[in-house]
PDB file of C-alpha atoms in Angstrom:
ATOM      1  CA  THR R1164     115.371  85.191  77.799  1.00 89.00           C
ATOM      2  CA  PRO R1165     116.414  84.728  81.816  1.00 94.00           C
ATOM      3  CA  LEU R1166     116.519  88.550  82.424  1.00 95.00           C
ATOM      4  CA  ILE R1167     112.863  88.619  81.489  1.00 96.00           C
ATOM      5  CA  GLU R1168     112.249  85.890  83.864  1.00 97.00           C
ATOM      6  CA  ARG R1169     114.264  87.736  86.615  1.00 97.00           C
ATOM      7  CA  LEU R1170     111.947  90.853  85.951  1.00 97.00           C
ATOM      8  CA  VAL R1171     108.701  88.194  86.057  1.00 97.00           C
ATOM      9  CA  HIS R1172     110.170  87.268  89.549  1.00 96.00           C
ATOM     10  CA  PHE R1173     110.983  90.372  90.892  1.00 98.00           C
ATOM     11  CA  TRP R1174     107.237  92.249  89.977  1.00 98.00           C
ATOM     12  CA  SER R1175     105.866  88.939  91.529  1.00 97.00           C
ATOM     13  CA  ASN R1176     107.578  89.667  93.996  1.00 97.00           C
ATOM     14  CA  HIS R1177     106.618  93.295  94.318  1.00 98.00           C
ATOM     15  CA  PHE R1178     102.955  92.661  93.661  1.00 98.00           C
ATOM     16  CA  SER R1179     102.699  89.435  95.958  1.00 96.00           C
ATOM     17  CA  VAL R1180      99.923  87.562  96.555  1.00 95.00           C
ATOM     18  CA  SER R1181      99.603  84.238  98.966  1.00 91.00           C
ATOM     19  CA  LEU R1182      99.002  81.010  98.313  1.00 89.00           C
ATOM     20  CA  GLY R1183      97.768  80.463 102.048  1.00 88.00           C
ATOM     21  CA  LYS R1184      94.635  82.525 101.470  1.00 86.00           C
ATOM     22  CA  PRO R1185      91.527  80.477 101.117  1.00 84.00           C
ATOM     23  CA  GLY R1186      90.692  81.240  97.764  1.00 83.00           C
ATOM     24  CA  THR R1187      93.229  82.672  96.438  1.00 87.00           C
ATOM     25  CA  GLN R1188      95.262  79.573  95.498  1.00 87.00           C
ATOM     26  CA  PHE R1189      93.352  79.654  92.599  1.00 89.00           C
ATOM     27  CA  GLU R1190      94.008  83.078  91.118  1.00 93.00           C
ATOM     28  CA  VAL R1191      98.253  83.060  91.829  1.00 93.00           C
ATOM     29  CA  GLY R1192      98.784  81.736  88.398  1.00 94.00           C
ATOM     30  CA  PRO R1193      96.544  83.752  86.512  1.00 94.00           C
ATOM     31  CA  HIS R1194      98.197  86.831  88.763  1.00 96.00           C
ATOM     32  CA  GLN R1195     101.515  86.054  87.303  1.00 96.00           C
ATOM     33  CA  PHE R1196     100.990  84.701  83.789  1.00 96.00           C
ATOM     34  CA  ASN R1197      98.015  87.641  82.746  1.00 96.00           C
ATOM     35  CA  ALA R1198      98.668  90.852  85.201  1.00 97.00           C
ATOM     36  CA  ILE R1199     102.686  90.586  85.820  1.00 97.00           C
ATOM     37  CA  ARG R1200     103.929  88.849  82.650  1.00 97.00           C
ATOM     38  CA  PRO R1201     102.847  90.733  79.642  1.00 97.00           C
ATOM     39  CA  HIS R1202     103.621  93.803  81.325  1.00 98.00           C
ATOM     40  CA  VAL R1203     107.119  93.612  82.679  1.00 97.00           C
ATOM     41  CA  LEU R1204     108.529  95.547  79.412  1.00 98.00           C
ATOM     42  CA  GLY R1205     105.818  98.010  79.325  1.00 98.00           C
ATOM     43  CA  LYS R1206     104.310 100.784  81.564  1.00 98.00           C
ATOM     44  CA  PHE R1207     104.542 100.614  84.955  1.00 98.00           C
ATOM     45  CA  SER R1208     101.137 102.320  85.486  1.00 98.00           C
ATOM     46  CA  ASP R1209      99.940  99.745  83.213  1.00 98.00           C
ATOM     47  CA  LEU R1210     101.331  97.332  85.458  1.00 98.00           C
ATOM     48  CA  LEU R1211     100.227  98.465  88.510  1.00 98.00           C
ATOM     49  CA  LYS R1212      96.690  98.253  87.756  1.00 98.00           C
ATOM     50  CA  ALA R1213      96.576  94.758  86.113  1.00 97.00           C
ATOM     51  CA  ALA R1214      98.429  93.725  89.275  1.00 97.00           C
ATOM     52  CA  VAL R1215      96.451  95.245  92.269  1.00 98.00           C
ATOM     53  CA  LEU R1216      93.177  95.192  90.473  1.00 97.00           C
ATOM     54  CA  HIS R1217      93.190  91.606  89.368  1.00 96.00           C
ATOM     55  CA  PRO R1218      91.021  88.953  91.678  1.00 95.00           C
ATOM     56  CA  ALA R1219      94.025  87.405  93.110  1.00 96.00           C
ATOM     57  CA  MET R1220      94.885  90.979  94.503  1.00 97.00           C
ATOM     58  CA  LEU R1221      91.333  91.836  95.802  1.00 96.00           C
ATOM     59  CA  LEU R1222      91.211  88.374  97.550  1.00 95.00           C
ATOM     60  CA  TYR R1223      94.198  88.322  99.092  1.00 96.00           C
ATOM     61  CA  LEU R1224      93.624  91.749 100.979  1.00 95.00           C
ATOM     62  CA  ASP R1225      90.070  91.122 101.193  1.00 93.00           C
ATOM     63  CA  GLN R1226      89.113  93.738  98.873  1.00 94.00           C
ATOM     64  CA  PHE R1227      86.232  92.074  97.623  1.00 90.00           C
ATOM     65  CA  GLN R1228      84.220  92.675 100.675  1.00 88.00           C
ATOM     66  CA  SER R1229      85.077  96.853 101.102  1.00 91.00           C
ATOM     67  CA  ILE R1230      81.817  98.501 101.085  1.00 90.00           C
ATOM     68  CA  GLY R1231      81.314 102.038 101.264  1.00 90.00           C
ATOM     69  CA  PRO R1232      80.043 103.492 104.547  1.00 89.00           C
ATOM     70  CA  ASP R1233      77.176 105.774 102.283  1.00 87.00           C
ATOM     71  CA  ALA R1234      76.944 103.137  99.335  1.00 88.00           C
ATOM     72  CA  PRO R1235      73.192 102.320  98.511  1.00 83.00           C
ATOM     73  CA  VAL R1236      74.237  98.190  99.332  1.00 78.00           C
ATOM     74  CA  GLN R1237      75.175  99.123 102.686  1.00 75.00           C
ATOM     75  CA  GLN R1238      72.646 101.659 103.602  1.00 70.00           C
ATOM     76  CA  LEU R1239      69.744  98.714 102.627  1.00 71.00           C
ATOM     77  CA  ARG R1240      72.003  96.022 104.499  1.00 64.00           C
ATOM     78  CA  ALA R1241      71.974  98.502 107.754  1.00 63.00           C
ATOM     79  CA  ARG R1242      68.138  98.561 107.349  1.00 64.00           C
ATOM     80  CA  ARG R1243      68.105  95.028 107.153  1.00 63.00           C
ATOM     81  CA  ALA R1244      70.941  94.120 109.502  1.00 60.00           C
ATOM     82  CA  GLY R1245      68.926  93.964 113.169  1.00 56.00           C
ATOM     83  CA  ALA R1246      70.391  91.301 115.297  1.00 41.00           C
ATOM     84  CA  GLN R1247      71.006  89.258 112.902  1.00 51.00           C
ATOM     85  CA  GLN R1248      73.875  90.440 110.635  1.00 52.00           C
ATOM     86  CA  ARG R1249      76.131  93.100 110.859  1.00 52.00           C
ATOM     87  CA  PRO R1250      77.025  95.282 107.908  1.00 50.00           C
ATOM     88  CA  ARG R1251      80.148  95.146 106.217  1.00 65.00           C
ATOM     89  CA  GLY R1252      82.411  98.046 105.942  1.00 86.00           C
ATOM     90  CA  LEU R1253      85.188  99.955 104.586  1.00 94.00           C
ATOM     91  CA  ASN R1254      88.623  97.611 104.248  1.00 95.00           C
ATOM     92  CA  GLU R1255      91.566  99.988 103.745  1.00 97.00           C
ATOM     93  CA  ASN R1256      94.047  96.788 103.323  1.00 97.00           C
ATOM     94  CA  LEU R1257      94.587  97.375  99.622  1.00 98.00           C
ATOM     95  CA  ALA R1258      94.561 101.147  99.807  1.00 98.00           C
ATOM     96  CA  ARG R1259      97.217 100.915 102.283  1.00 98.00           C
ATOM     97  CA  GLU R1260      99.322  98.292 100.976  1.00 98.00           C
ATOM     98  CA  ILE R1261      99.733 100.347  97.399  1.00 98.00           C
ATOM     99  CA  MET R1262     100.475 103.243  98.868  1.00 98.00           C
ATOM    100  CA  GLU R1263     103.160 101.563 101.440  1.00 98.00           C
ATOM    101  CA  LEU R1264     104.417  98.772  99.058  1.00 98.00           C
ATOM    102  CA  HIS R1265     103.854  99.545  95.855  1.00 98.00           C
ATOM    103  CA  THR R1266     103.972 102.771  94.640  1.00 98.00           C
ATOM    104  CA  LEU R1267     105.150 105.704  97.048  1.00 98.00           C
ATOM    105  CA  GLY R1268     106.893 103.839  99.666  1.00 97.00           C
ATOM    106  CA  VAL R1269     106.667 103.989 103.538  1.00 94.00           C
ATOM    107  CA  HIS R1270     107.827 107.762 103.506  1.00 93.00           C
ATOM    108  CA  GLY R1271     106.143 108.733 100.383  1.00 95.00           C
ATOM    109  CA  GLY R1272     104.595 111.641 101.914  1.00 96.00           C
ATOM    110  CA  TYR R1273     101.127 110.111 102.602  1.00 97.00           C
ATOM    111  CA  ALA R1274      98.890 110.235 105.805  1.00 97.00           C
ATOM    112  CA  GLN R1275      96.119 107.856 107.077  1.00 97.00           C
ATOM    113  CA  ALA R1276      93.399 110.389 105.655  1.00 97.00           C
ATOM    114  CA  ASP R1277      95.024 109.735 102.252  1.00 97.00           C
ATOM    115  CA  VAL R1278      94.336 105.755 103.067  1.00 98.00           C
ATOM    116  CA  THR R1279      91.080 106.289 103.759  1.00 97.00           C
ATOM    117  CA  GLU R1280      90.096 108.254 101.402  1.00 97.00           C
ATOM    118  CA  PHE R1281      91.812 105.973  98.660  1.00 98.00           C
ATOM    119  CA  ALA R1282      90.001 102.821 100.340  1.00 97.00           C
ATOM    120  CA  ARG R1283      86.630 104.739  99.505  1.00 97.00           C
ATOM    121  CA  ALA R1284      87.551 105.486  95.946  1.00 97.00           C
ATOM    122  CA  LEU R1285      88.548 101.651  95.736  1.00 97.00           C
ATOM    123  CA  THR R1286      84.992 100.172  97.328  1.00 96.00           C
ATOM    124  CA  GLY R1287      83.110  98.611  94.413  1.00 93.00           C
ATOM    125  CA  TRP R1288      85.628  96.352  92.803  1.00 95.00           C
ATOM    126  CA  THR R1289      85.611  93.054  93.618  1.00 93.00           C
ATOM    127  CA  VAL R1290      85.876  89.244  92.152  1.00 91.00           C
ATOM    128  CA  PRO R1291      83.085  88.235  89.894  1.00 86.00           C
ATOM    129  CA  GLY R1292      80.676  85.590  91.196  1.00 79.00           C
ATOM    130  CA  ILE R1293      80.092  86.983  94.739  1.00 75.00           C
ATOM    131  CA  GLY R1294      76.769  86.504  96.109  1.00 70.00           C
ATOM    132  CA  ARG R1295      73.621  88.153  95.304  1.00 68.00           C
ATOM    133  CA  ILE R1296      75.177  91.601  94.625  1.00 69.00           C
ATOM    134  CA  GLY R1297      77.192  89.984  91.721  1.00 66.00           C
ATOM    135  CA  ARG R1298      73.996  90.475  89.188  1.00 72.00           C
ATOM    136  CA  PHE R1299      74.737  94.272  89.639  1.00 78.00           C
ATOM    137  CA  ALA R1300      78.908  93.264  88.378  1.00 78.00           C
ATOM    138  CA  VAL R1301      80.445  95.245  85.549  1.00 85.00           C
ATOM    139  CA  ASP R1302      83.234  92.898  84.098  1.00 88.00           C
ATOM    140  CA  GLN R1303      86.922  94.734  84.429  1.00 89.00           C
ATOM    141  CA  PRO R1304      89.590  94.327  81.638  1.00 87.00           C
ATOM    142  CA  SER R1305      92.079  92.945  84.936  1.00 86.00           C
ATOM    143  CA  GLY R1306      89.406  90.073  85.335  1.00 89.00           C
ATOM    144  CA  ALA R1307      87.902  91.653  88.289  1.00 92.00           C
ATOM    145  CA  ALA R1308      84.333  93.389  88.512  1.00 93.00           C
ATOM    146  CA  PHE R1309      82.781  96.391  89.530  1.00 94.00           C
ATOM    147  CA  VAL R1310      79.617  96.836  91.432  1.00 92.00           C
ATOM    148  CA  PRO R1311      78.192 100.177  91.828  1.00 92.00           C
ATOM    149  CA  PRO R1312      75.810 100.093  94.535  1.00 91.00           C
ATOM    150  CA  ALA R1313      78.874  99.128  96.456  1.00 92.00           C
ATOM    151  CA  HIS R1314      80.704 102.242  95.640  1.00 94.00           C
ATOM    152  CA  GLN R1315      81.435 105.235  98.363  1.00 94.00           C
ATOM    153  CA  PRO R1316      79.654 108.355  96.021  1.00 94.00           C
ATOM    154  CA  GLY R1317      81.283 111.330  95.940  1.00 94.00           C
ATOM    155  CA  ASP R1318      84.399 113.134  94.882  1.00 96.00           C
ATOM    156  CA  ARG R1319      87.972 112.122  96.853  1.00 96.00           C
ATOM    157  CA  THR R1320      90.942 114.306  97.690  1.00 97.00           C
ATOM    158  CA  ILE R1321      94.236 112.636  98.294  1.00 97.00           C
ATOM    159  CA  MET R1322      97.541 114.271  99.000  1.00 97.00           C
ATOM    160  CA  GLY R1323      95.952 117.419  97.714  1.00 95.00           C
ATOM    161  CA  LYS R1324      94.670 116.157  94.836  1.00 96.00           C
ATOM    162  CA  ARG R1325      90.768 116.283  94.150  1.00 97.00           C
ATOM    163  CA  TYR R1326      89.093 112.907  92.146  1.00 97.00           C
ATOM    164  CA  ALA R1327      85.429 113.440  90.849  1.00 95.00           C
ATOM    165  CA  GLU R1328      83.139 110.955  91.319  1.00 93.00           C
ATOM    166  CA  GLY R1329      83.481 108.529  88.449  1.00 88.00           C
ATOM    167  CA  GLY R1330      82.468 105.097  89.592  1.00 92.00           C
ATOM    168  CA  ALA R1331      85.567 102.201  89.058  1.00 94.00           C
ATOM    169  CA  GLU R1332      87.397 104.979  87.025  1.00 96.00           C
ATOM    170  CA  GLN R1333      87.828 106.753  90.112  1.00 97.00           C
ATOM    171  CA  ALA R1334      90.689 104.491  91.619  1.00 97.00           C
ATOM    172  CA  ILE R1335      91.832 103.834  88.182  1.00 97.00           C
ATOM    173  CA  GLY R1336      92.741 107.725  88.218  1.00 97.00           C
ATOM    174  CA  ILE R1337      94.137 107.633  91.811  1.00 98.00           C
ATOM    175  CA  LEU R1338      96.523 104.555  90.516  1.00 98.00           C
ATOM    176  CA  ASP R1339      97.594 106.316  87.377  1.00 98.00           C
ATOM    177  CA  GLU R1340      98.625 109.651  89.712  1.00 98.00           C
ATOM    178  CA  LEU R1341     100.245 107.102  91.939  1.00 98.00           C
ATOM    179  CA  ALA R1342     102.236 105.535  89.339  1.00 98.00           C
ATOM    180  CA  ALA R1343     103.569 109.016  88.393  1.00 97.00           C
ATOM    181  CA  HIS R1344     104.342 110.293  91.559  1.00 98.00           C
ATOM    182  CA  PRO R1345     107.997 111.378  92.295  1.00 98.00           C
ATOM    183  CA  ALA R1346     107.804 109.344  95.481  1.00 98.00           C
ATOM    184  CA  THR R1347     106.808 106.383  93.232  1.00 98.00           C
ATOM    185  CA  ALA R1348     110.339 106.624  91.011  1.00 98.00           C
ATOM    186  CA  ARG R1349     112.522 106.878  93.903  1.00 98.00           C
ATOM    187  CA  PHE R1350     111.082 104.104  95.566  1.00 98.00           C
ATOM    188  CA  ILE R1351     111.459 101.685  92.616  1.00 98.00           C
ATOM    189  CA  ALA R1352     114.420 102.897  91.786  1.00 98.00           C
ATOM    190  CA  ILE R1353     115.810 101.984  94.912  1.00 97.00           C
ATOM    191  CA  LYS R1354     114.041  98.838  95.341  1.00 97.00           C
ATOM    192  CA  PHE R1355     115.613  97.865  91.315  1.00 97.00           C
ATOM    193  CA  ALA R1356     118.962  98.887  92.466  1.00 97.00           C
ATOM    194  CA  ARG R1357     118.967  96.642  95.482  1.00 97.00           C
ATOM    195  CA  HIS R1358     118.058  93.714  93.260  1.00 96.00           C
ATOM    196  CA  PHE R1359     120.364  94.094  90.504  1.00 95.00           C
ATOM    197  CA  ALA R1360     123.160  95.483  92.567  1.00 96.00           C
ATOM    198  CA  GLY R1361     122.780  94.482  96.197  1.00 95.00           C
ATOM    199  CA  ASP R1362     121.597  95.707  99.842  1.00 95.00           C
ATOM    200  CA  THR R1363     123.628  99.102  99.553  1.00 96.00           C
ATOM    201  CA  PRO R1364     123.505 100.256  95.768  1.00 96.00           C
ATOM    202  CA  PRO R1365     125.660 103.268  94.781  1.00 96.00           C
ATOM    203  CA  GLU R1366     123.664 106.527  95.029  1.00 97.00           C
ATOM    204  CA  THR R1367     124.528 107.263  91.290  1.00 97.00           C
ATOM    205  CA  LEU R1368     122.845 104.509  90.073  1.00 98.00           C
ATOM    206  CA  VAL R1369     119.333 104.973  92.172  1.00 98.00           C
ATOM    207  CA  ALA R1370     119.680 108.429  90.594  1.00 98.00           C
ATOM    208  CA  ARG R1371     120.111 107.255  87.221  1.00 98.00           C
ATOM    209  CA  LEU R1372     117.531 105.086  87.499  1.00 98.00           C
ATOM    210  CA  GLU R1373     114.986 107.406  89.518  1.00 98.00           C
ATOM    211  CA  ALA R1374     115.817 110.201  86.293  1.00 98.00           C
ATOM    212  CA  ASP R1375     115.146 107.377  83.857  1.00 98.00           C
ATOM    213  CA  PHE R1376     111.773 106.415  85.356  1.00 98.00           C
ATOM    214  CA  ARG R1377     110.499 109.958  85.499  1.00 98.00           C
ATOM    215  CA  ARG R1378     112.055 110.892  82.213  1.00 98.00           C
ATOM    216  CA  THR R1379     109.914 107.953  80.500  1.00 98.00           C
ATOM    217  CA  GLY R1380     107.134 108.394  82.482  1.00 97.00           C
ATOM    218  CA  GLY R1381     107.704 104.803  84.030  1.00 98.00           C
ATOM    219  CA  ASP R1382     108.846 102.598  80.832  1.00 98.00           C
ATOM    220  CA  LEU R1383     110.066  99.327  82.296  1.00 98.00           C
ATOM    221  CA  ALA R1384     112.063  98.700  79.412  1.00 97.00           C
ATOM    222  CA  SER R1385     114.015 101.861  79.585  1.00 97.00           C
ATOM    223  CA  LEU R1386     114.601 101.141  82.897  1.00 96.00           C
TER     224      LEU R1386
END
């Protein structure tokens, strides 16, 4: 099935992780086999959630150590920090990569404030077995874990849309919205067309792919 294998390579590149990051090398194989391969003919929203919430991505982009500024565990660490320990804080790497490289594209209509809000929504998503905080972890279908005490409480507003507090589901709701955004359809269509038809594909091809993505809700088999 050479076309399927090519799609696996395409999406593995789209959601790239690096062997060079300590710890990530053990998860690169499972990322491709468990997150990418099963979804290349499924819905883009399912592929997106599986790929970016997999331990490989959470390690590669340092999401595993991102903690909400007002999260319970952060407040506890701040009280204990003193001169010996500096509390860890918010890390925006994953939120930025999802918006810029995985969904909307660099000109997709989001602002820095949206990246920060998304990063807050993603707090609590980590990898299993991380220190003492791991005893609060709830296993997730992606192979990741969610630690409620590390999550930034409260509602989030991203690109004009409000997302209610919901623990792990808050980030999942945002990912579903990003997957369905018109800018994502355009971004994926351009990248797909370039991969299969050259660096400067016909606009008619891009438009056809974009229309299909939007009409089918990101059905990758149809695309």
